[in-house]
Tab-separated table of C-alpha atoms in Angstrom:
chain	number	residue	atom	x	y	z
A	4	GLY	CA	0.000	0.000	0.000
A	5	LEU	CA	2.057	2.899	1.297
A	6	ILE	CA	5.467	1.165	1.608
A	7	GLY	CA	6.805	-1.714	-0.460
A	8	ALA	CA	9.672	-2.796	1.802
A	9	ILE	CA	11.616	-1.615	4.837
A	10	ASN	CA	15.311	-2.556	4.750
A	11	GLY	CA	16.709	-0.680	7.756
A	12	ASP	CA	15.826	0.743	11.157
A	13	SER	CA	12.751	2.911	10.690
A	14	SER	CA	10.034	4.819	12.520
A	15	VAL	CA	6.710	5.566	10.819
A	16	GLU	CA	4.180	7.819	12.538
A	17	ASN	CA	0.735	9.267	11.817
A	18	SER	CA	0.494	7.909	8.282
A	19	TYR	CA	-2.183	6.060	6.354
A	20	PHE	CA	-3.057	4.402	3.063
A	21	ASN	CA	-6.530	4.386	1.543
A	22	GLY	CA	-6.928	2.424	-1.673
A	23	ASN	CA	-6.763	-0.947	-3.369
A	24	VAL	CA	-3.661	-3.151	-3.502
A	25	ILE	CA	-3.278	-6.075	-5.936
A	26	GLY	CA	-0.186	-8.285	-5.917
A	27	ASN	CA	0.760	-11.205	-8.139
A	28	LYS	CA	2.680	-12.898	-5.336
A	29	CYS	CA	2.752	-12.584	-1.558
A	30	PRO	CA	3.843	-10.793	0.548
A	31	VAL	CA	1.111	-8.226	-0.078
A	32	ALA	CA	-0.373	-5.798	2.462
A	33	GLY	CA	-2.430	-2.657	2.923
A	34	PHE	CA	0.335	-0.527	4.490
A	35	VAL	CA	3.780	-2.177	4.183
A	36	ALA	CA	4.434	-5.414	2.297
A	37	THR	CA	7.710	-6.565	3.915
A	38	VAL	CA	10.007	-5.701	6.815
A	39	TYR	CA	13.334	-7.348	5.959
A	40	ASN	CA	15.869	-8.883	8.344
A	41	SER	CA	18.336	-6.064	7.594
A	42	ALA	CA	16.125	-3.964	9.898
A	43	SER	CA	16.638	-4.462	13.627
A	44	ASP	CA	14.352	-1.796	15.118
A	45	VAL	CA	11.132	-0.806	13.374
A	46	THR	CA	8.191	1.105	14.888
A	47	PHE	CA	4.764	2.146	13.626
A	48	ASN	CA	2.647	4.560	15.649
A	49	GLY	CA	-0.696	6.131	14.767
A	50	CYS	CA	-0.956	4.489	11.342
A	51	TYR	CA	-3.782	2.755	9.515
A	52	SER	CA	-4.785	1.158	6.221
A	53	ASP	CA	-8.187	1.274	4.542
A	54	GLY	CA	-9.484	-0.231	1.301
A	55	SER	CA	-8.735	-3.696	-0.057
A	56	VAL	CA	-5.796	-6.088	-0.445
A	57	ASN	CA	-5.835	-8.840	-3.072
A	58	CYS	CA	-3.154	-11.514	-3.495
A	59	LEU	CA	-3.338	-13.410	-6.796
A	60	ASN	CA	-0.396	-15.620	-5.749
A	61	GLU	CA	0.499	-16.817	-9.221
A	62	SER	CA	3.392	-18.706	-7.600
A	63	ALA	CA	3.858	-19.916	-4.039
A	64	GLY	CA	4.261	-17.150	-1.459
A	65	VAL	CA	3.706	-16.258	2.179
A	66	GLY	CA	2.369	-13.238	4.005
A	67	LEU	CA	-0.901	-11.470	3.239
A	68	GLY	CA	-1.994	-8.843	5.757
A	69	GLY	CA	-4.349	-5.942	6.107
A	70	PHE	CA	-1.513	-3.805	7.500
A	71	VAL	CA	1.776	-5.732	7.016
A	72	GLY	CA	2.379	-8.872	4.968
A	73	LEU	CA	5.711	-10.332	6.093
A	74	VAL	CA	7.928	-9.378	9.064
A	75	GLU	CA	11.383	-10.921	9.329
A	76	CYS	CA	13.421	-8.209	11.043
A	77	SER	CA	16.459	-9.190	13.099
A	78	GLY	CA	15.460	-7.268	16.235
A	79	SER	CA	12.029	-5.952	17.198
A	80	ALA	CA	8.989	-4.636	15.378
A	81	THR	CA	6.580	-2.469	17.386
A	82	PHE	CA	3.079	-1.441	16.351
A	83	GLU	CA	1.152	1.057	18.490
A	84	ASN	CA	-2.200	2.737	18.052
A	85	SER	CA	-2.475	1.374	14.505
A	86	TYR	CA	-5.197	-0.550	12.724
A	87	SER	CA	-6.466	-1.885	9.413
A	88	LYS	CA	-9.969	-1.594	7.969
A	89	VAL	CA	-9.542	-3.518	4.761
A	90	ASP	CA	-11.065	-6.323	2.729
A	91	VAL	CA	-8.379	-9.030	2.521
A	92	VAL	CA	-8.899	-11.260	-0.525
A	93	SER	CA	-7.026	-14.420	-1.493
A	94	ASN	CA	-8.567	-16.879	-3.952
A	95	PRO	CA	-5.499	-18.118	-5.829
A	96	ALA	CA	-4.604	-21.326	-7.595
A	97	ASN	CA	-1.546	-21.637	-5.327
A	98	GLU	CA	-2.064	-21.981	-1.594
A	99	VAL	CA	-1.220	-18.916	0.497
A	100	SER	CA	0.463	-19.442	3.885
A	101	GLY	CA	-0.099	-16.826	6.566
A	102	ILE	CA	-3.066	-14.476	6.237
A	103	GLY	CA	-4.061	-11.988	8.920
A	104	GLY	CA	-6.312	-8.981	9.152
A	105	PHE	CA	-3.372	-7.019	10.562
A	106	VAL	CA	-0.211	-9.110	9.916
A	107	GLY	CA	0.270	-12.195	7.751
A	108	SER	CA	3.540	-13.990	8.577
A	109	VAL	CA	6.344	-13.256	11.056
A	110	TYR	CA	9.882	-14.681	11.318
A	111	THR	CA	12.710	-14.297	13.858
A	112	CYS	CA	11.947	-11.109	15.775
A	113	SER	CA	10.297	-9.707	18.881
A	114	LEU	CA	6.829	-8.540	17.971
A	115	ASN	CA	5.016	-5.911	20.038
A	116	PHE	CA	1.419	-4.799	19.522
A	117	LYS	CA	-0.330	-2.184	21.632
A	118	GLU	CA	-3.776	-0.792	20.880
A	119	CYS	CA	-3.912	-2.280	17.396
A	120	GLY	CA	-6.788	-3.909	15.566
A	121	PHE	CA	-8.514	-5.209	12.476
A	122	ASN	CA	-12.078	-4.421	11.471
A	123	GLY	CA	-12.832	-5.745	7.995
A	124	THR	CA	-13.287	-8.960	6.008
A	125	ILE	CA	-11.092	-11.896	5.000
A	126	ASP	CA	-12.036	-13.837	1.871
A	127	SER	CA	-9.750	-16.850	1.454
A	128	THR	CA	-10.521	-20.181	-0.204
A	129	ASN	CA	-7.051	-21.714	-0.661
A	130	ALA	CA	-4.975	-20.831	2.378
A	131	VAL	CA	-3.461	-22.119	5.614
A	132	TYR	CA	-2.753	-20.225	8.842
A	133	VAL	CA	-5.553	-17.678	8.598
A	134	GLY	CA	-6.236	-15.457	11.627
A	135	GLY	CA	-8.476	-12.464	12.153
A	136	PHE	CA	-5.551	-10.413	13.479
A	137	MET	CA	-2.421	-12.481	12.793
A	138	GLY	CA	-1.634	-15.466	10.576
A	139	ILE	CA	1.516	-17.270	11.713
A	140	THR	CA	4.510	-16.497	13.909
A	141	ASN	CA	7.389	-18.909	13.472
A	142	ASN	CA	10.017	-20.421	15.735
A	143	GLY	CA	11.865	-17.817	17.804
A	144	VAL	CA	9.265	-15.058	17.513
A	145	VAL	CA	8.197	-13.586	20.865
A	146	VAL	CA	4.785	-11.900	20.756
A	147	LEU	CA	3.484	-9.268	23.158
A	148	ALA	CA	-0.053	-8.105	22.362
A	149	GLU	CA	-1.970	-5.701	24.569
A	150	ASP	CA	-5.384	-4.115	23.959
A	151	CYS	CA	-5.794	-5.539	20.455
A	152	TYR	CA	-8.820	-6.857	18.567
A	153	ALA	CA	-10.094	-8.571	15.432
A	154	VAL	CA	-13.677	-7.988	14.252
A	155	LEU	CA	-14.810	-9.650	11.041
A	156	GLU	CA	-17.517	-11.804	9.485
A	157	ASP	CA	-16.525	-15.269	8.272
A	158	ILE	CA	-13.140	-17.036	8.241
A	159	LYS	CA	-12.151	-19.851	5.884
A	160	ALA	CA	-8.909	-21.806	5.637
A	161	ASN	CA	-7.796	-25.224	4.463
A	162	THR	CA	-6.314	-25.861	7.923
A	163	HIS	CA	-5.288	-23.680	10.895
A	164	GLY	CA	-7.902	-20.943	11.181
A	165	ALA	CA	-8.712	-18.711	14.167
A	166	GLY	CA	-10.504	-15.564	15.219
A	167	PHE	CA	-7.334	-13.793	16.420
A	168	ALA	CA	-4.118	-15.727	15.624
A	169	ALA	CA	-3.794	-18.953	13.644
A	170	TYR	CA	-0.428	-20.282	14.856
A	171	CYS	CA	1.924	-18.974	17.524
A	172	TYR	CA	4.977	-21.219	17.471
A	173	SER	CA	7.010	-19.668	20.281
A	174	SER	CA	6.268	-17.772	23.480
A	175	GLY	CA	4.013	-14.774	23.903
A	176	THR	CA	1.681	-12.813	26.162
A	177	PHE	CA	-1.788	-11.653	25.166
A	178	THR	CA	-3.566	-9.170	27.442
A	179	ARG	CA	-7.014	-7.621	26.919
A	180	CYS	CA	-7.367	-8.919	23.372
A	181	PHE	CA	-10.494	-10.251	21.685
A	182	ALA	CA	-11.872	-11.741	18.473
A	183	LYS	CA	-15.431	-11.413	17.191
A	184	PHE	CA	-16.625	-13.206	14.071
A	185	ASN	CA	-19.592	-15.096	12.678
A	186	ASP	CA	-18.524	-18.487	11.285
A	187	LEU	CA	-15.144	-20.225	11.010
A	188	GLU	CA	-14.859	-23.142	8.577
A	189	LEU	CA	-11.883	-25.326	7.689
A	190	LEU	CA	-12.223	-26.564	4.117
A	191	ASP	CA	-9.981	-29.657	4.299
A	192	THR	CA	-12.566	-32.057	5.700
A	193	THR	CA	-10.134	-34.997	5.841
A	194	ALA	CA	-7.331	-33.287	7.790
A	195	TYR	CA	-6.538	-35.123	11.034
A	196	TYR	CA	-4.772	-32.098	12.529
A	197	ALA	CA	-7.116	-29.370	11.334
A	198	TYR	CA	-6.874	-26.833	14.213
A	199	ALA	CA	-9.685	-24.272	14.438
A	200	GLY	CA	-9.986	-21.933	17.418
A	201	GLY	CA	-12.149	-19.036	18.455
A	202	PHE	CA	-9.083	-17.087	19.601
A	203	MET	CA	-6.005	-19.084	18.509
A	204	ALA	CA	-5.756	-22.263	16.458
A	205	ARG	CA	-2.489	-23.724	17.699
A	206	SER	CA	0.494	-23.143	19.948
A	207	ASN	CA	3.701	-25.144	19.738
A	208	SER	CA	5.371	-23.286	22.591
A	209	TYR	CA	6.917	-25.344	25.345
A	210	GLY	CA	8.165	-22.041	26.768
A	211	GLY	CA	4.552	-21.202	27.428
A	212	LEU	CA	1.983	-18.716	26.243
A	213	LYS	CA	0.094	-16.455	28.598
A	214	PHE	CA	-3.442	-15.212	28.037
A	215	ASN	CA	-5.051	-12.746	30.425
A	216	GLN	CA	-8.413	-11.022	29.976
A	217	CYS	CA	-9.025	-12.275	26.440
A	218	TYR	CA	-12.142	-13.644	24.776
A	219	SER	CA	-13.707	-14.927	21.571
A	220	GLU	CA	-17.301	-14.458	20.414
A	221	PHE	CA	-18.654	-16.418	17.452
A	222	ASN	CA	-21.580	-18.319	15.984
A	223	THR	CA	-20.124	-21.617	14.704
A	224	ILE	CA	-16.728	-23.288	14.239
A	225	THR	CA	-16.619	-26.245	11.833
A	226	ALA	CA	-13.622	-28.529	11.255
A	227	SER	CA	-12.765	-32.220	11.040
A	228	GLN	CA	-10.817	-32.471	14.322
A	229	TYR	CA	-8.981	-30.307	16.880
A	230	LEU	CA	-11.391	-27.420	17.346
A	231	ALA	CA	-12.259	-25.341	20.383
A	232	GLY	CA	-13.961	-22.141	21.424
A	233	PHE	CA	-10.713	-20.530	22.615
A	234	ILE	CA	-7.650	-22.626	21.601
A	235	PRO	CA	-7.670	-26.291	20.544
A	236	ASN	CA	-4.037	-27.123	21.304
A	237	MET	CA	-1.804	-25.516	23.936
A	238	GLN	CA	1.251	-27.330	25.238
A	239	ASN	CA	2.233	-25.098	28.133
A	240	GLY	CA	1.392	-21.787	29.784
A	241	THR	CA	-1.533	-20.181	31.563
A	242	ILE	CA	-4.939	-18.795	30.637
A	243	LYS	CA	-6.515	-16.473	33.191
A	244	ASN	CA	-9.756	-14.505	33.122
A	245	CYS	CA	-10.767	-15.556	29.610
A	246	TYR	CA	-13.897	-16.894	27.938
A	247	ALA	CA	-15.237	-18.341	24.689
A	248	SER	CA	-18.797	-17.365	23.891
A	249	GLY	CA	-20.225	-19.253	20.921
A	250	THR	CA	-23.240	-21.166	19.652
A	251	SER	CA	-21.754	-24.451	18.456
A	252	LEU	CA	-18.626	-26.414	17.572
A	253	ILE	CA	-19.128	-28.953	14.774
A	254	GLY	CA	-16.619	-31.753	14.202
A	255	SER	CA	-15.785	-35.425	14.670
A	256	GLY	CA	-13.299	-35.470	17.534
A	257	TYR	CA	-10.816	-33.669	19.778
A	258	MET	CA	-13.296	-30.918	20.601
A	259	GLY	CA	-13.719	-28.691	23.623
A	260	GLY	CA	-15.897	-25.728	24.398
A	261	PHE	CA	-12.779	-23.917	25.607
A	262	MET	CA	-9.803	-26.177	24.761
A	263	ALA	CA	-9.529	-29.443	22.828
A	264	VAL	CA	-6.172	-30.776	24.072
A	265	CYS	CA	-4.900	-29.158	27.254
A	266	GLU	CA	-1.432	-29.272	28.767
A	267	ALA	CA	-1.819	-25.774	30.195
A	268	HIS	CA	-3.410	-24.152	33.212
A	269	PRO	CA	-6.730	-22.263	32.877
A	270	TYR	CA	-8.014	-20.116	35.743
A	271	TYR	CA	-11.323	-18.219	35.964
A	272	CYS	CA	-12.499	-19.137	32.457
A	273	TYR	CA	-15.744	-20.305	30.870
A	274	SER	CA	-17.262	-21.477	27.580
A	275	THR	CA	-20.788	-21.587	26.153
A	276	ALA	CA	-20.714	-23.438	22.795
A	277	ASP	CA	-22.607	-26.663	22.196
A	278	ILE	CA	-20.513	-29.645	21.058
A	279	VAL	CA	-21.981	-31.173	17.876
A	280	TYR	CA	-20.590	-34.433	16.458
A	281	PRO	CA	-21.952	-37.033	14.011
A	282	GLY	CA	-21.403	-40.136	16.172
A	283	SER	CA	-19.963	-41.109	19.517
A	284	PRO	CA	-17.883	-38.375	21.124
A	285	PHE	CA	-14.168	-38.947	20.658
A	286	ARG	CA	-12.247	-36.939	23.238
A	287	CYS	CA	-14.894	-34.266	23.425
A	288	GLY	CA	-15.789	-32.112	26.408
A	289	THR	CA	-17.904	-29.094	27.114
A	290	PHE	CA	-14.857	-27.284	28.507
A	291	ILE	CA	-11.802	-29.486	27.731
A	292	GLY	CA	-11.684	-32.430	25.334
A	293	GLN	CA	-8.496	-34.165	26.412
A	294	ALA	CA	-6.367	-33.259	29.415
A	295	PHE	CA	-2.792	-34.174	30.229
A	296	THR	CA	-0.745	-32.611	33.036
A	297	MET	CA	-2.720	-29.545	34.051
A	298	THR	CA	-4.446	-27.649	36.812
A	299	TYR	CA	-7.451	-25.393	36.588
A	300	THR	CA	-9.397	-23.250	38.997
A	301	SER	CA	-12.960	-21.884	38.950
A	302	CYS	CA	-13.827	-22.758	35.363
A	303	PHE	CA	-17.179	-23.734	33.928
A	304	SER	CA	-19.174	-24.562	30.815
A	305	THR	CA	-22.817	-23.629	30.426
A	306	VAL	CA	-23.821	-26.686	28.362
A	307	GLU	CA	-24.087	-30.433	28.807
A	308	LEU	CA	-22.424	-32.922	26.451
A	309	THR	CA	-24.928	-35.371	24.999
A	310	GLY	CA	-23.676	-38.916	25.438
A	311	SER	CA	-20.737	-40.272	27.373
A	312	LYS	CA	-18.549	-37.829	29.297
A	313	THR	CA	-15.670	-40.291	29.613
A	314	LEU	CA	-12.695	-38.889	27.744
A	315	SER	CA	-11.362	-41.911	25.872
A	316	GLY	CA	-7.657	-42.431	26.389
A	317	SER	CA	-7.168	-39.384	28.577
A	318	GLU	CA	-7.565	-38.226	32.116
A	319	THR	CA	-11.067	-37.495	33.345
A	320	VAL	CA	-11.779	-33.808	33.735
A	321	SER	CA	-13.955	-33.185	36.756
A	322	GLY	CA	-15.084	-30.189	38.742
A	323	CYS	CA	-16.047	-28.143	35.699
A	324	TYR	CA	-19.380	-26.588	36.506
A	325	THR	CA	-22.430	-26.252	34.279
A	326	SER	CA	-24.229	-23.831	36.588
A	327	PRO	CA	-22.419	-20.474	36.759
A	328	SER	CA	-22.607	-19.754	40.461
A	329	GLY	CA	-20.103	-19.077	43.161
A	330	TYR	CA	-18.269	-16.101	41.673
A	331	ASN	CA	-18.271	-14.401	45.048
A	332	SER	CA	-18.415	-17.415	47.351
A	333	GLY	CA	-15.465	-19.670	46.845
A	334	TRP	CA	-14.470	-18.996	43.266
A	335	TYR	CA	-12.848	-15.621	43.973
A	336	TRP	CA	-13.397	-14.029	40.581
A	337	ASP	CA	-11.928	-10.514	40.600
A	338	SER	CA	-14.555	-7.750	40.416
A	339	ASP	CA	-11.889	-5.330	39.178
A	340	ILE	CA	-11.522	-7.523	36.088
A	341	TRP	CA	-15.029	-8.955	35.618
A	342	ASP	CA	-18.397	-7.263	35.299
A	343	ASN	CA	-21.784	-8.863	36.043
A	344	LEU	CA	-20.546	-11.299	38.697
A	345	VAL	CA	-24.064	-12.431	39.481
A	346	ASP	CA	-24.919	-16.081	40.096
A	347	ASN	CA	-26.530	-17.827	37.122
A	348	SER	CA	-25.362	-15.034	34.788
A	349	LEU	CA	-22.432	-14.768	32.407
A	350	PRO	CA	-19.773	-12.214	33.342
A	351	THR	CA	-17.971	-9.974	30.853
A	352	LEU	CA	-14.519	-8.409	30.960
A	353	LYS	CA	-13.950	-4.807	31.940
A	354	GLY	CA	-11.598	-2.367	30.234
A	355	MET	CA	-11.477	-4.010	26.819
A	356	PRO	CA	-10.255	-2.056	23.760
A	357	VAL	CA	-12.631	0.006	21.629
A	358	VAL	CA	-13.005	-0.889	17.962
A	359	ASN	CA	-12.065	1.762	15.395
A	360	GLU	CA	-15.183	2.047	13.239
């Protein structure tokens, strides 16, 4: 859009692009296409993109974003008070890897977001790693996101699709971030490891991710396996004061209203989505589908799972409540963080970011 490539240390402030961008090959983006590894310190403050971004991807490529397509700087990239309001389009013959409403793909850097967001549409029919805010961050990337959001309609990907971030390989911290969308559908109906999540699709971080005061709101999520209202697969880390508010999850196995496969530690979290499956439940749960080494405190799901609640081949998850009561009498939910802490009601988070309309 405004900048093709950044090759050195740079600071961009109070700038915008309004128009249509068409690229034959990714990376393509609404504001800056690529930040190269020759740059070690790059900052954007008070910037935005508006219009549309279309990647034809006539040959294989990565990185399609509403604001930035590909980031591979050697040091840190910082985005503050910046947003994208674009229509992101990718319907190519060659599969695109890494699509995000704000950033597509990220390699080898520290990535900092503060008060950033995406409010637009993503139209993708041949892509992997598609997220409402961020597509994929690779090994070694450390992500810090604070007061960020993704608001869009529908999300489609072959595999790995999510409301906020599709795949976060390494460590990161997400604070007061949210994703709102209508329907998420993964198009590869035979994929064993499909990964669809209301907030994030997958984490491969043994160093641990941290989520605090984050949520997802959606209608339906449909995939073959590994789908959840918040994050289907998380290998380490903590999730505190978060929720997944949805209507239904539709799949054949490894499904959870909040998490599908859990090796992490959720505290003060809840989920609302019904679990819909064609046959007998295979590692499905209203809150967690399959649990390994984990602890959780004061979590609940508002729905019952039809059929057996025994999690085949995994530990039994117990103590997850279906009646939301006890916020103020034993659960110790923080009234400085949560609003509407009334028994038999669903609380919401205070102090969340405001969407740029």
